[in-house]
Tab-separated table of C-alpha atoms in Angstrom:
chain	number	residue	atom	x	y	z
A	1	MET	CA	106.553	101.374	44.084
A	2	VAL	CA	105.173	100.985	47.596
A	3	SER	CA	108.590	99.866	48.866
A	4	SER	CA	110.230	102.925	47.303
A	5	MET	CA	107.713	105.280	48.930
A	6	ALA	CA	108.175	103.624	52.317
A	7	HIS	CA	111.951	103.943	51.969
A	8	LYS	CA	111.625	107.658	51.176
A	9	CYS	CA	109.311	108.115	54.154
A	10	ARG	CA	111.769	106.417	56.525
A	11	ARG	CA	114.674	108.434	55.157
A	12	SER	CA	112.682	111.643	55.576
A	13	GLN	CA	111.884	110.739	59.183
A	14	GLN	CA	115.533	110.015	59.941
A	15	GLN	CA	116.586	113.356	58.460
A	16	GLN	CA	113.983	115.204	60.515
A	17	GLN	CA	115.046	113.420	63.697
A	18	THR	CA	118.720	114.185	63.089
A	19	VAL	CA	118.129	117.854	62.341
A	20	SER	CA	115.789	118.210	65.332
A	21	LEU	CA	118.275	116.636	67.743
A	22	LEU	CA	121.058	118.863	66.408
A	23	ALA	CA	118.789	121.895	66.768
A	24	THR	CA	118.117	120.912	70.379
A	25	VAL	CA	121.810	120.732	71.256
A	26	VAL	CA	122.533	123.990	69.441
A	27	GLY	CA	119.535	125.651	71.091
A	28	LEU	CA	120.694	124.724	74.592
A	29	LEU	CA	124.218	125.992	73.899
A	30	ILE	CA	122.992	129.220	72.335
A	31	GLY	CA	120.448	129.757	75.098
A	32	VAL	CA	122.977	129.327	77.896
A	33	LEU	CA	126.026	130.988	76.327
A	34	VAL	CA	124.754	133.611	73.862
A	35	VAL	CA	121.120	134.687	74.175
A	36	PRO	CA	120.336	137.119	77.029
A	37	ARG	CA	117.889	135.716	79.529
A	38	THR	CA	115.319	138.423	78.796
A	39	ALA	CA	115.186	137.305	75.161
A	40	ARG	CA	114.791	133.555	75.729
A	41	ARG	CA	111.056	133.472	76.469
A	42	PRO	CA	110.042	135.442	73.341
A	43	LEU	CA	112.290	133.233	71.203
A	44	ALA	CA	110.648	130.127	72.692
A	45	VAL	CA	107.149	131.147	71.575
A	46	PRO	CA	107.327	129.499	68.095
A	47	GLY	CA	108.304	126.147	69.616
A	48	GLU	CA	105.491	126.093	72.134
A	49	LEU	CA	102.986	127.272	69.554
A	50	LEU	CA	104.023	124.488	67.171
A	51	LEU	CA	103.801	122.045	70.066
A	52	ARG	CA	100.258	123.066	70.933
A	53	VAL	CA	99.151	123.040	67.306
A	54	SER	CA	100.659	119.575	66.852
A	55	GLY	CA	98.519	118.304	69.705
A	56	VAL	CA	95.380	119.633	68.051
A	57	ALA	CA	96.522	118.180	64.720
A	58	THR	CA	95.963	114.631	65.968
A	59	LEU	CA	92.328	115.312	66.886
A	60	PRO	CA	90.944	114.375	63.433
A	61	LEU	CA	92.617	110.970	63.808
A	62	LEU	CA	91.109	110.494	67.248
A	63	ALA	CA	87.701	111.563	65.984
A	64	CYS	CA	87.723	109.172	63.020
A	65	ARG	CA	88.893	106.390	65.342
A	66	LEU	CA	85.910	107.045	67.606
A	67	LEU	CA	83.624	106.860	64.580
A	68	LEU	CA	84.845	103.327	63.877
A	69	LEU	CA	84.956	102.029	67.453
A	70	PRO	CA	82.738	99.306	68.857
A	71	PRO	CA	80.302	100.440	71.588
A	72	THR	CA	82.172	103.138	73.474
A	73	GLY	CA	80.693	103.023	76.954
A	74	ARG	CA	83.595	101.008	78.341
A	75	LEU	CA	86.119	103.175	76.522
A	76	LEU	CA	84.738	106.480	77.785
A	77	ALA	CA	84.358	105.180	81.333
A	78	ALA	CA	87.946	103.936	81.403
A	79	ALA	CA	89.238	107.190	79.921
A	80	PHE	CA	87.367	109.281	82.467
A	81	GLY	CA	88.577	107.070	85.303
A	82	MET	CA	92.166	107.332	84.144
A	83	GLN	CA	92.037	111.145	83.932
A	84	LEU	CA	90.137	111.553	87.196
A	85	SER	CA	92.358	109.230	89.237
A	86	ALA	CA	95.557	110.999	88.145
A	87	SER	CA	94.001	114.396	88.847
A	88	VAL	CA	92.721	113.446	92.301
A	89	ALA	CA	96.102	111.953	93.207
A	90	ALA	CA	97.752	115.195	92.120
A	91	LEU	CA	95.324	117.278	94.189
A	92	LEU	CA	96.017	115.192	97.286
A	93	LEU	CA	99.755	115.389	96.762
A	94	ALA	CA	99.671	119.143	96.202
A	95	GLY	CA	97.557	119.533	99.339
A	96	TRP	CA	100.408	118.232	101.493
A	97	ALA	CA	102.592	121.189	100.510
A	98	PRO	CA	102.015	124.296	102.668
A	99	PRO	CA	100.755	127.399	100.854
A	100	SER	CA	103.233	129.984	99.674
A	101	PRO	CA	102.857	133.722	99.008
A	102	THR	CA	101.061	134.382	95.746
A	103	THR	CA	103.131	136.164	93.132
A	104	VAL	CA	101.826	137.630	89.904
A	105	GLY	CA	104.250	137.234	87.005
A	106	PRO	CA	104.198	139.103	83.728
A	107	ALA	CA	101.827	137.869	81.049
A	108	GLU	CA	103.379	135.592	78.450
A	109	PRO	CA	102.571	135.674	74.728
A	110	LEU	CA	100.883	132.258	74.765
A	111	ASP	CA	98.861	132.610	77.973
A	112	TRP	CA	95.616	133.027	75.991
A	113	PHE	CA	96.352	129.859	74.031
A	114	ARG	CA	97.198	127.841	77.151
A	115	ASN	CA	93.926	128.943	78.729
A	116	ALA	CA	91.955	127.992	75.637
A	117	VAL	CA	93.570	124.535	75.352
A	118	PRO	CA	93.648	123.094	78.885
A	119	ASP	CA	95.706	119.965	79.399
A	120	ASN	CA	93.569	118.719	82.253
A	121	LEU	CA	89.970	119.847	82.768
A	122	LEU	CA	89.939	119.178	86.518
A	123	GLN	CA	93.250	120.985	87.020
A	124	THR	CA	91.981	123.956	85.001
A	125	PHE	CA	88.748	124.081	87.013
A	126	VAL	CA	90.650	124.114	90.324
A	127	SER	CA	93.034	126.793	89.044
A	128	GLU	CA	90.174	128.989	87.849
A	129	GLU	CA	88.350	128.644	91.164
A	130	GLY	CA	91.520	129.706	92.987
A	131	GLN	CA	92.031	132.667	90.668
A	132	ARG	CA	88.388	133.660	91.068
A	133	GLY	CA	88.866	133.879	94.807
A	134	ARG	CA	91.972	136.055	94.581
A	135	ASN	CA	91.254	138.189	91.553
A	136	THR	CA	87.838	139.194	90.240
A	137	THR	CA	88.915	141.604	87.549
A	138	PRO	CA	86.879	141.761	84.323
A	139	GLU	CA	89.857	140.273	82.484
A	140	THR	CA	89.716	137.164	84.666
A	141	ARG	CA	85.946	136.796	84.316
A	142	ALA	CA	86.153	137.172	80.536
A	143	GLN	CA	88.994	134.690	80.124
A	144	PRO	CA	88.279	132.112	77.363
A	145	GLY	CA	89.150	129.338	79.807
A	146	ASN	CA	87.815	125.969	78.742
A	147	LEU	CA	85.899	127.106	75.660
A	148	LEU	CA	88.061	125.261	73.155
A	149	GLY	CA	88.505	122.351	75.535
A	150	VAL	CA	84.753	121.980	75.993
A	151	ALA	CA	84.184	122.282	72.238
A	152	THR	CA	86.780	119.583	71.606
A	153	ALA	CA	85.281	117.252	74.206
A	154	SER	CA	81.812	117.837	72.757
A	155	ALA	CA	83.007	117.046	69.238
A	156	LEU	CA	84.671	113.825	70.349
A	157	LEU	CA	81.622	112.815	72.365
A	158	GLY	CA	79.492	113.514	69.300
A	159	CYS	CA	81.696	111.169	67.292
A	160	ALA	CA	81.278	108.496	69.942
A	161	LEU	CA	77.495	108.890	69.914
A	162	ALA	CA	77.429	108.903	66.117
A	163	ARG	CA	79.003	105.458	66.272
A	164	GLN	CA	75.921	104.172	68.081
A	165	ARG	CA	73.428	105.719	65.664
A	166	GLY	CA	73.760	107.199	62.212
A	167	ASN	CA	74.421	106.393	58.602
A	168	ARG	CA	77.322	104.003	58.098
A	169	ALA	CA	78.340	105.607	54.782
A	170	LEU	CA	78.441	109.066	56.395
A	171	ARG	CA	80.575	107.739	59.254
A	172	ALA	CA	82.994	106.198	56.779
A	173	LEU	CA	83.153	109.458	54.809
A	174	LEU	CA	83.886	111.497	57.952
A	175	ALA	CA	86.503	108.971	59.059
A	176	ASP	CA	88.269	109.169	55.697
A	177	ALA	CA	88.203	112.974	55.846
A	178	GLY	CA	89.665	112.952	59.359
A	179	GLU	CA	92.404	110.562	58.295
A	180	ALA	CA	93.340	112.682	55.277
A	181	LEU	CA	93.370	115.891	57.335
A	182	THR	CA	95.549	114.298	60.008
A	183	ARG	CA	98.034	113.097	57.405
A	184	LEU	CA	98.263	116.559	55.897
A	185	LEU	CA	98.653	118.409	59.202
A	186	ASN	CA	101.289	116.043	60.543
A	187	ALA	CA	103.235	116.041	57.289
A	188	LEU	CA	103.341	119.859	57.380
A	189	LEU	CA	104.254	119.992	61.064
A	190	ALA	CA	107.017	117.440	60.587
A	191	TRP	CA	109.047	119.879	58.522
A	192	ALA	CA	108.686	122.537	61.235
A	193	CYS	CA	110.256	120.245	63.837
A	194	PRO	CA	113.794	121.716	63.731
A	195	ILE	CA	112.378	125.180	64.430
A	196	GLY	CA	110.313	123.780	67.289
A	197	ALA	CA	113.265	121.869	68.733
A	198	LEU	CA	115.517	124.936	68.629
A	199	SER	CA	112.841	127.121	70.183
A	200	LEU	CA	111.968	124.652	72.959
A	201	ALA	CA	115.658	124.242	73.776
A	202	LEU	CA	115.847	127.994	74.335
A	203	ARG	CA	112.881	127.663	76.699
A	204	ALA	CA	114.675	124.895	78.597
A	205	ALA	CA	117.764	127.098	78.875
A	206	ASP	CA	115.576	129.783	80.460
A	207	GLU	CA	114.765	127.563	83.451
A	208	GLU	CA	117.639	128.904	85.528
A	209	THR	CA	117.613	129.281	89.311
A	210	THR	CA	120.172	129.287	92.047
A	211	TRP	CA	119.357	125.679	92.944
A	212	TRP	CA	121.526	123.045	91.275
A	213	ARG	CA	122.534	125.641	88.676
A	214	GLY	CA	119.058	125.480	87.230
A	215	THR	CA	119.923	124.681	83.642
A	216	TYR	CA	121.306	121.217	84.328
A	217	PRO	CA	118.112	119.473	85.510
A	218	ALA	CA	116.237	120.937	82.538
A	219	ALA	CA	118.933	119.808	80.104
A	220	THR	CA	118.988	116.361	81.752
A	221	GLY	CA	115.226	115.950	81.331
A	222	VAL	CA	115.321	117.079	77.712
A	223	ALA	CA	118.243	114.822	76.803
A	224	LEU	CA	116.879	111.710	78.552
A	225	HIS	CA	113.436	112.137	77.056
A	226	ALA	CA	114.933	112.667	73.611
A	227	VAL	CA	116.955	109.450	73.813
A	228	LEU	CA	114.005	107.351	75.010
A	229	VAL	CA	111.539	108.620	72.447
A	230	ALA	CA	113.980	108.698	69.534
A	231	ALA	CA	114.921	105.072	70.240
A	232	MET	CA	111.288	104.007	70.378
A	233	VAL	CA	110.328	105.814	67.177
A	234	SER	CA	113.402	104.629	65.296
A	235	ALA	CA	112.646	101.034	66.268
A	236	ALA	CA	109.216	101.310	64.673
A	237	ALA	CA	109.837	102.535	61.125
A	238	SER	CA	106.793	102.938	58.912
A	239	ARG	CA	105.850	99.729	57.102
A	240	HIS	CA	102.055	99.743	56.888
A	241	ASP	CA	99.504	102.189	55.602
A	242	LEU	CA	97.429	104.216	58.049
A	243	GLN	CA	94.168	102.389	57.413
A	244	ARG	CA	95.670	99.017	58.399
A	245	LEU	CA	97.247	100.646	61.422
A	246	LEU	CA	93.943	102.117	62.561
A	247	ALA	CA	92.328	98.704	62.279
A	248	ALA	CA	95.020	97.239	64.538
A	249	LEU	CA	94.656	99.804	67.333
A	250	SER	CA	93.800	98.289	70.683
A	251	TRP	CA	91.256	99.905	72.946
A	252	PRO	CA	93.741	100.698	75.785
A	253	LEU	CA	95.507	103.081	73.421
A	254	CYS	CA	92.183	104.719	72.633
A	255	VAL	CA	91.524	105.069	76.367
A	256	ALA	CA	94.741	107.024	76.721
A	257	ALA	CA	93.839	109.217	73.764
A	258	VAL	CA	90.260	109.922	74.829
A	259	ALA	CA	91.508	110.880	78.288
A	260	GLY	CA	92.765	114.033	76.632
A	261	SER	CA	96.281	113.415	77.802
A	262	SER	CA	97.926	111.661	74.893
A	263	TRP	CA	97.101	113.790	71.869
A	264	HIS	CA	100.818	114.496	71.670
A	265	ALA	CA	101.806	110.919	72.430
A	266	LEU	CA	99.557	109.412	69.792
A	267	PRO	CA	101.877	109.709	66.738
A	268	ALA	CA	104.784	108.029	68.517
A	269	ALA	CA	102.526	105.341	69.961
A	270	LEU	CA	101.033	104.703	66.529
A	271	CYS	CA	104.493	104.118	65.111
A	272	ALA	CA	105.268	101.656	67.896
A	273	LEU	CA	102.067	99.780	67.112
A	274	GLN	CA	103.353	98.885	63.687
A	275	GLN	CA	105.636	96.317	65.262
A	276	GLN	CA	103.152	95.274	67.903
A	277	ARG	CA	104.813	91.935	68.537
A	278	GLU	CA	108.273	93.412	68.966
A	279	GLU	CA	107.170	96.720	70.530
A	280	PRO	CA	104.142	96.111	72.778
A	281	VAL	CA	101.629	98.921	73.102
A	282	THR	CA	102.001	98.943	76.875
A	283	ALA	CA	105.760	99.435	76.674
A	284	ALA	CA	105.372	102.286	74.201
A	285	LEU	CA	102.864	104.102	76.391
A	286	VAL	CA	105.011	103.599	79.501
A	287	VAL	CA	107.988	105.164	77.720
A	288	VAL	CA	105.916	108.119	76.575
A	289	ARG	CA	104.226	108.738	79.927
A	290	CYS	CA	107.249	108.199	82.147
A	291	GLY	CA	109.425	110.267	79.850
A	292	SER	CA	106.874	113.064	79.851
A	293	ALA	CA	106.413	113.035	83.615
A	294	LEU	CA	110.167	112.906	84.286
A	295	CYS	CA	110.943	115.675	81.815
A	296	ASN	CA	108.111	117.802	83.184
A	297	MET	CA	109.278	117.304	86.767
A	298	LEU	CA	112.900	118.153	85.993
A	299	LEU	CA	111.880	121.243	84.054
A	300	LEU	CA	109.479	122.410	86.753
A	301	THR	CA	111.466	121.675	89.910
A	302	PRO	CA	113.994	124.537	89.634
A	303	THR	CA	111.131	127.000	89.166
A	304	VAL	CA	109.009	125.875	92.122
A	305	LEU	CA	112.035	125.749	94.412
A	306	GLN	CA	112.728	129.461	94.031
A	307	ASP	CA	110.443	130.591	96.871
A	308	ARG	CA	109.875	127.299	98.675
A	309	GLY	CA	111.742	124.674	100.593
A	310	LEU	CA	113.120	121.517	99.015
A	311	THR	CA	110.354	119.196	100.269
A	312	GLN	CA	107.515	121.520	99.290
A	313	GLY	CA	109.007	122.151	95.864
A	314	LEU	CA	109.436	118.450	95.138
A	315	LEU	CA	105.852	117.729	96.232
A	316	LEU	CA	104.477	120.398	93.922
A	317	ALA	CA	106.674	119.232	91.056
A	318	ALA	CA	105.465	115.645	91.501
A	319	ALA	CA	101.852	116.862	91.681
A	320	ASN	CA	102.225	118.772	88.445
A	321	SER	CA	103.724	115.708	86.791
A	322	LEU	CA	100.675	113.698	87.837
A	323	PHE	CA	98.432	116.378	86.388
A	324	THR	CA	100.227	116.037	83.054
A	325	VAL	CA	100.725	112.278	83.090
A	326	GLY	CA	100.535	110.875	79.597
A	327	ARG	CA	100.343	114.296	78.032
A	328	GLY	CA	103.591	113.629	76.225
A	329	ASP	CA	104.391	117.221	75.358
A	330	GLY	CA	107.658	119.023	75.935
A	331	PRO	CA	110.309	117.565	73.655
A	332	LEU	CA	108.323	114.443	72.694
A	333	LEU	CA	107.338	115.360	69.161
A	334	TYR	CA	110.151	117.685	68.258
A	335	LEU	CA	113.003	115.652	69.670
A	336	SER	CA	111.643	112.494	68.095
A	337	GLY	CA	111.396	114.291	64.772
A	338	LEU	CA	107.577	114.236	64.765
A	339	PRO	CA	107.445	111.411	62.214
A	340	PRO	CA	104.633	111.757	59.692
A	341	LEU	CA	101.811	109.354	60.346
A	342	PRO	CA	102.390	106.014	58.610
A	343	GLY	CA	101.424	106.216	54.986
A	344	ALA	CA	102.051	109.970	54.731
A	345	VAL	CA	104.799	110.907	52.304
């Protein structure tokens, strides 16, 4: 019975991966050859929204993991150091690039959601300080900013503190609830992957400039990241239930998750952990982080080069990649098929 369910789960994952990869190819072709440029951004909204929601969907798993951790002082310190060091390096790198004229672009449909779910607290703080100096409109002052980010960090910190004190039975109950909720959310999101892949491919096709024909670096980043992640996920088919997998998690993986950067990377890394001897955790995280940074840099570079020189644009692109190191978004989940968490059918 268990073997039959695992076989169905693997087959479902393979189908989702295949359909998502096909949707990506079709989306790039449609975006470049058929869809007018003015229509690409609106059509890309569903993909980015699904992507952001999928990142939040792993939070119950992270929370229940924190509830079951040993003393978390070392974990939280390492996570903070990892996030801070990458952010400071990005700030220094961005500081080498000379300033450019400020341009105000049209508001995008998901701007409010991006502001409410910051990817990097230090980066968001610096951006808000810069905006506050240039624009003091009531809209800017009333922006939701880090509200959801602060609430999330507070909830996770509360879980960490609850591990030190509190009723063991209550902790176990909350952990089970978080596990069940994560399974449900990821199982539902998995079936939305083809839509997300198609939509994100349209967004990639929108990154057109006069430099290097624009579309090609974006397509290169998407394709390379898809191959790397799909290979890693396929090599780690589900064989164990989620509870056993949680028990086998090593603390370096939790450091990456608590840093706030790998909510998106967590499902793929969890799958790789199932074959820990064949697929080391370190290798899995390197693939996810390097793939994310490379894809992000290739997608961003054509945009930042529009009004800047080559050197300045590359510096800013590299700085942005450092800001998002380990975040694992972009095509990670959708091009890998967003496999359901192990044990979810």
